[in-house]
CSV table of C-alpha atoms and ligand atoms in Angstrom, one decimal:
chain,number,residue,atom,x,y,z
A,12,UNK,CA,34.1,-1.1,26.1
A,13,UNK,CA,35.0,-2.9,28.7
A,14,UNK,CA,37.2,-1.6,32.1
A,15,UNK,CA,40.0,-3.5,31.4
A,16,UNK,CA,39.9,-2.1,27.9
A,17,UNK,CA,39.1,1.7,29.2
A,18,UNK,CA,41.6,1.2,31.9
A,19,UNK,CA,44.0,0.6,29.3
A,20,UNK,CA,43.3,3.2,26.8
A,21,UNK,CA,42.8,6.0,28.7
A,22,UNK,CA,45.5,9.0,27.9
A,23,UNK,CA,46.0,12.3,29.1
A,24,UNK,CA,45.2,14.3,25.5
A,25,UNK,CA,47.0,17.2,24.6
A,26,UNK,CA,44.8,17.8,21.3
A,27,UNK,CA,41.2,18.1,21.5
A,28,UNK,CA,38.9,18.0,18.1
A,29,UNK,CA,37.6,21.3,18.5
A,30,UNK,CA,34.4,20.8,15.9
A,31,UNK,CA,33.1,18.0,18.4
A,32,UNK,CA,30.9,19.2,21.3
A,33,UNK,CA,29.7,17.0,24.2
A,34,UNK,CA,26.4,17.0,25.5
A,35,UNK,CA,25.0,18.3,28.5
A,36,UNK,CA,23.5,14.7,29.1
A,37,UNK,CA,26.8,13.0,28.8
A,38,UNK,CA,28.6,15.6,31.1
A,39,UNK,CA,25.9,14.2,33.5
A,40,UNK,CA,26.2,11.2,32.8
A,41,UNK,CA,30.1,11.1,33.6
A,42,UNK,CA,29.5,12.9,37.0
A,43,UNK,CA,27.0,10.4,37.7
A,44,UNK,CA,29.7,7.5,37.4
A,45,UNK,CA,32.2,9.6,39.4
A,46,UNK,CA,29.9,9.7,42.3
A,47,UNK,CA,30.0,5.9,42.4
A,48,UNK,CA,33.3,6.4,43.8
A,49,UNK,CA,34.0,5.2,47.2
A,50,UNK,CA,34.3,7.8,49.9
A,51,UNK,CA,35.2,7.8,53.5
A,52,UNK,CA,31.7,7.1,55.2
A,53,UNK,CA,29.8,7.7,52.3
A,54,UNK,CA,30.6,11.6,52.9
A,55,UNK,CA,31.1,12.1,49.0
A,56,UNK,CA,33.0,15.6,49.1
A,57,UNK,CA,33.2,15.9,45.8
A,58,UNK,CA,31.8,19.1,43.8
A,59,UNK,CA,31.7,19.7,40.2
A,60,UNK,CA,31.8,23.0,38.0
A,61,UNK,CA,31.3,22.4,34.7
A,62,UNK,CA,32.6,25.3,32.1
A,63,UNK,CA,32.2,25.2,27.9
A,64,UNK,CA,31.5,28.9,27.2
A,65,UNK,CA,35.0,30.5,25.1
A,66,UNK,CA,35.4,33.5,27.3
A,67,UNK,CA,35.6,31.1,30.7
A,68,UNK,CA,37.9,29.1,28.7
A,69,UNK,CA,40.2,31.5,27.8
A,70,UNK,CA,40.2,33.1,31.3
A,71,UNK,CA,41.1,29.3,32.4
A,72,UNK,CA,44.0,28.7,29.8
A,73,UNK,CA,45.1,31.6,31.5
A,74,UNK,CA,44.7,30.5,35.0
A,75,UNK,CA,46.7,27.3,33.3
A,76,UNK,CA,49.8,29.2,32.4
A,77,UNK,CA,48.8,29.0,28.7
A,78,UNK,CA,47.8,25.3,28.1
A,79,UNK,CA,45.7,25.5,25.2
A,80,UNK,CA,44.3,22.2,25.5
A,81,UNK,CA,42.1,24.4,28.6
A,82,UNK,CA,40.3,26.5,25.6
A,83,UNK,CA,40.7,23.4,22.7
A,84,UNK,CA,38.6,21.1,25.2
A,85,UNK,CA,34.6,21.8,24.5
A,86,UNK,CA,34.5,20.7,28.5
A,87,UNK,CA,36.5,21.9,31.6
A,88,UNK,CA,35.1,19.8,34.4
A,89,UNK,CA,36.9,21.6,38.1
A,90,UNK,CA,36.4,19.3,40.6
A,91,UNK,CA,36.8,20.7,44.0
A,92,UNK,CA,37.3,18.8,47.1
A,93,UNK,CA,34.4,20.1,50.0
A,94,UNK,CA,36.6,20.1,53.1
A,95,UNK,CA,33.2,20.0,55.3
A,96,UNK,CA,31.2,17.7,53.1
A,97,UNK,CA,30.9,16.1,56.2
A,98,UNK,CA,28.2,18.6,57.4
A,99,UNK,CA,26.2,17.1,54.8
A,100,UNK,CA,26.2,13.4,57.0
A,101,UNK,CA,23.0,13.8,58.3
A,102,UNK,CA,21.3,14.6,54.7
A,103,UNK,CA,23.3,11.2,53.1
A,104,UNK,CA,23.1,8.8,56.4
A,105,UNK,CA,18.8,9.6,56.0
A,106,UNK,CA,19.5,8.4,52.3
A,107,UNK,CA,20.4,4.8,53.3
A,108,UNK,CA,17.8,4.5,55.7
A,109,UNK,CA,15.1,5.3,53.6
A,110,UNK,CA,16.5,3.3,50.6
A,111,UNK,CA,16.0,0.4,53.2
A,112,UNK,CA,19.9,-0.5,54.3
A,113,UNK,CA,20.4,0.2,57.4
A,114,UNK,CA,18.0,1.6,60.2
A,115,UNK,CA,17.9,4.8,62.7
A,116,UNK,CA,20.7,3.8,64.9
A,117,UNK,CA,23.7,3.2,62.2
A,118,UNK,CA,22.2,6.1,60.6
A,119,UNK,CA,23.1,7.6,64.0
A,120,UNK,CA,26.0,6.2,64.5
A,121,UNK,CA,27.6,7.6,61.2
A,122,UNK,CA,26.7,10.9,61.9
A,123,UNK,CA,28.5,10.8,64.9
A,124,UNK,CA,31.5,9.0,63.9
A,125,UNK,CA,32.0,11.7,61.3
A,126,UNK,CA,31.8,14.6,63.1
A,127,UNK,CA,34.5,12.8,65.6
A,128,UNK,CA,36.4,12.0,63.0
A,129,UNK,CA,36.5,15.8,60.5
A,130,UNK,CA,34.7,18.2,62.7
A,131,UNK,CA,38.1,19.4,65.0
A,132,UNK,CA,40.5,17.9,62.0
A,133,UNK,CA,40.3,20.3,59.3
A,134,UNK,CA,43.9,19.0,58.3
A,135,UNK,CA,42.3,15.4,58.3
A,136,UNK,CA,38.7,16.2,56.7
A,137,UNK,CA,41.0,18.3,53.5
A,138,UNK,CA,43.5,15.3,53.4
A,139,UNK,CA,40.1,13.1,52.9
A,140,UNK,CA,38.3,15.1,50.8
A,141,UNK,CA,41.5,15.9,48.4
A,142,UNK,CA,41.4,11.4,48.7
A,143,UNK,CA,37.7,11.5,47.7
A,144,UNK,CA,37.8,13.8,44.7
A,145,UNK,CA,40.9,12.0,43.9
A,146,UNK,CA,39.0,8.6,42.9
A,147,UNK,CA,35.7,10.6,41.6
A,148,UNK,CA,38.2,12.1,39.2
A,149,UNK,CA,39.4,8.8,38.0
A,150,UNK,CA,36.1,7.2,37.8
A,151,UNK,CA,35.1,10.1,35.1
A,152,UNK,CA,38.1,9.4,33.0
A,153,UNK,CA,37.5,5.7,33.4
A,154,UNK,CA,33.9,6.3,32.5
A,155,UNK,CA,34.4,8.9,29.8
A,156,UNK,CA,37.1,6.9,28.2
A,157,UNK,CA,34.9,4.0,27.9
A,158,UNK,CA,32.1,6.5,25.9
A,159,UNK,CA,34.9,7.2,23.0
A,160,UNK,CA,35.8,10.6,25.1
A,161,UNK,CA,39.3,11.4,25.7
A,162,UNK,CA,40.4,13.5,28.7
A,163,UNK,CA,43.3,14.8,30.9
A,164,UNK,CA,43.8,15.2,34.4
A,165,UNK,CA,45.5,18.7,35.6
A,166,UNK,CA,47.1,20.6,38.2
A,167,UNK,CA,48.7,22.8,36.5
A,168,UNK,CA,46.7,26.3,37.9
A,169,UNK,CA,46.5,29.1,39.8
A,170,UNK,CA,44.2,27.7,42.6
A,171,UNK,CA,44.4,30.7,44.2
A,172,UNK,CA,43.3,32.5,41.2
A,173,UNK,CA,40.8,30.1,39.9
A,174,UNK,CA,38.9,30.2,43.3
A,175,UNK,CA,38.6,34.4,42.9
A,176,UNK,CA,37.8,33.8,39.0
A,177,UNK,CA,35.2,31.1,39.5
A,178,UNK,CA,33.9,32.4,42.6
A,179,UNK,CA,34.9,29.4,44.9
A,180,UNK,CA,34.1,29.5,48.5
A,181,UNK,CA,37.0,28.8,51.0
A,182,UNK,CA,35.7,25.7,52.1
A,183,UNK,CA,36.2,23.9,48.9
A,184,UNK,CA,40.0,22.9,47.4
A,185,UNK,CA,40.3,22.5,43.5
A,186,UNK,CA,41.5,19.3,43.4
A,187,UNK,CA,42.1,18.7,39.9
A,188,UNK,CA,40.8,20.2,36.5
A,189,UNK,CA,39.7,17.8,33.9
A,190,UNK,CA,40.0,18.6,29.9
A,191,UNK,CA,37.2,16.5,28.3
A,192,UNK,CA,36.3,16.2,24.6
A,193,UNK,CA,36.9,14.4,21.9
A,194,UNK,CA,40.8,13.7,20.5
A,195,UNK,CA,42.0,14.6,17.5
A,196,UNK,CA,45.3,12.7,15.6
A,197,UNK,CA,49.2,13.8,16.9
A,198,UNK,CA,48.3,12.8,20.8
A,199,UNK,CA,50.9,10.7,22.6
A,200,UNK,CA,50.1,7.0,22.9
A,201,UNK,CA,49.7,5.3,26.6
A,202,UNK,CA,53.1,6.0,27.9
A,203,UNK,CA,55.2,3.4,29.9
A,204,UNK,CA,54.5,2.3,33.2
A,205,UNK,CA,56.5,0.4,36.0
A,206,UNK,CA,55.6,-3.1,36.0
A,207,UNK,CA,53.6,-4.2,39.0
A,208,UNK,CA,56.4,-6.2,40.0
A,209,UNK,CA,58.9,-3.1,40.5
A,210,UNK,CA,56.5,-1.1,42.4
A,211,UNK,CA,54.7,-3.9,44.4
A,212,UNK,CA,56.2,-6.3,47.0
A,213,UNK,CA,54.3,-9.4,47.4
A,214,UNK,CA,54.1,-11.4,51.2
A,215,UNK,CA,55.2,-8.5,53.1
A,216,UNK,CA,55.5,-9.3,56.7
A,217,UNK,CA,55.3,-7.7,60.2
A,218,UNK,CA,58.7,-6.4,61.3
A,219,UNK,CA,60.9,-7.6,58.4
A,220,UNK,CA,62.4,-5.4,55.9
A,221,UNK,CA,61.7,-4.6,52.3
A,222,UNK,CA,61.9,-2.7,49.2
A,223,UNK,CA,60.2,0.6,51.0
A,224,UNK,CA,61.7,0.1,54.1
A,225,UNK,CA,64.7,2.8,53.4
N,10,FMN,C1,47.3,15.2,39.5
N,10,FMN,C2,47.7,15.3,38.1
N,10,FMN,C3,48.0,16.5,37.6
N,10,FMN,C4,48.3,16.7,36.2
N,10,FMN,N1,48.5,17.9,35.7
N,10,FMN,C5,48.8,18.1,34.4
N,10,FMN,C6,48.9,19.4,33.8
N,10,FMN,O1,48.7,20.4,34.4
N,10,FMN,N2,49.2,19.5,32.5
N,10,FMN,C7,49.3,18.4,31.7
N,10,FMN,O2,49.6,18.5,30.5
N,10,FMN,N3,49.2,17.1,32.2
N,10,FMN,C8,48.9,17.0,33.5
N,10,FMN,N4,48.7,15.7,34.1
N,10,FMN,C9,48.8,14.5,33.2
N,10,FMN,C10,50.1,13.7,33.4
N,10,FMN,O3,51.2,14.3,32.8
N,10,FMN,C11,49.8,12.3,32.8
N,10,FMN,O4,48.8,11.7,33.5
N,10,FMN,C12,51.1,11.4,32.9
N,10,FMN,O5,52.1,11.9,32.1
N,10,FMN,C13,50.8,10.0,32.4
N,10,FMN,O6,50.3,10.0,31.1
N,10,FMN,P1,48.9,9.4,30.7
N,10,FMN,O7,47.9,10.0,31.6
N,10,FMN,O8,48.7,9.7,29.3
N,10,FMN,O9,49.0,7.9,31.0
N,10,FMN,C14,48.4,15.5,35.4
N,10,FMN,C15,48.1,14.3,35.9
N,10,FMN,C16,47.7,14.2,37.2
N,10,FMN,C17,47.4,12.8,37.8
């Protein structure tokens, strides 16, 4: 499939074909494409707990005030937001060097401009992390949709009580739950979306007004 075609035929699934498992391989594999997300210097702040057994489920629905799609799904991806995944910088700026892109001194320079930019700014580094996981959560459902997996995006917890249940550490934020299976028939089709042209304005320029400006 195609990205314009996945793009276009990914839906948030209410009913999950609960006979169809999803391998361990693929879960990978979907993770794998979520980390090609762009992040703020590279930092990727995104972490992944992956749950399938019943029992976790079931404790989850509940977490989820009830949504049953939480125990129908064979796959409940959490993905958290690391609000100091920039500790990690020196790790990930050694990466590029040795993979040949940049030499000692960007590699240098990164770590420093990170930890100006996150290390006294905890609002800033949790606003750019919540960003990061943000577009690795979209990338999975892009990448999953495009594998014949259907998944949905939620919100709808307890965060407080999903960090005690899952043993979450305070640094990280859950920034989003994501159901992921296989759909069965009676889900919703693609709902309707504002047109680019009611949401967009086009040759917007410096100090005049427009659509946004009140
Ligand atoms: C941040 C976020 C949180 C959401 N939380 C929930 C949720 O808790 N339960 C739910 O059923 N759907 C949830 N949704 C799905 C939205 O309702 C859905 O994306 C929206 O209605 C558009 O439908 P579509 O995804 O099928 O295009 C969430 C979506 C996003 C992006």
């Amino acid at each position: 499939m195609n990205v314009f075609d996945a793009l276009t035929q990914r839906t948030s699934v209410n009913y999950f074909d609960t006979s169809r498992l999803v391998s361990r391989g693929t879960v990978l594999q979907l993770i794998d494409y979520a980390q090609k997300a762009p992040t703020a210097f590279n930092i990727q702040h995104t972490r992944y707990l992956v749950i399938t057994d019943a029992e976790s489920k079931a404790a989850l629905k509940d977490i989820a005030y009830g949504q049953q799609k939480v125990a129908d799904a064979p796959v409940i991806i959490l993905v958290l937001a690391d609000e100091q995944g920039h500790l990690l910088m020196p790790d990930i700026a050694q990466r590029g060097v040795d993979a040949g892109i940049y030499d000692n001194g960007v590699r240098d320079y990164l770590v420093g401009a990170v930890n100006n930019s996150y290390a006294a700014n905890p609002a800033f580094a949790h606003d750019e992390a919540l960003r990061s996981a943000s577009m690795a959560t979209m990338n999975l459902m892009t990448a999953a949709t495009g594998l014949g997996l259907a998944t949905g995006p939620m919100i709808g917890f307890d965060a407080q009580r999903l960090k005690e249940a899952f043993h979450i550490g305070e640094r990280y934020t859950p920034a989003m739950m994501i159901t992921l299976g296989y759909a069965r028939e009676g889900n919703w089709p693609g709902k309707p979306r504002l047109a680019a042209s009611e949401v967009a304005v086009l040759d917007v320029q410096a100090g005049a007004q427009h659509a946004f400006s009140v």
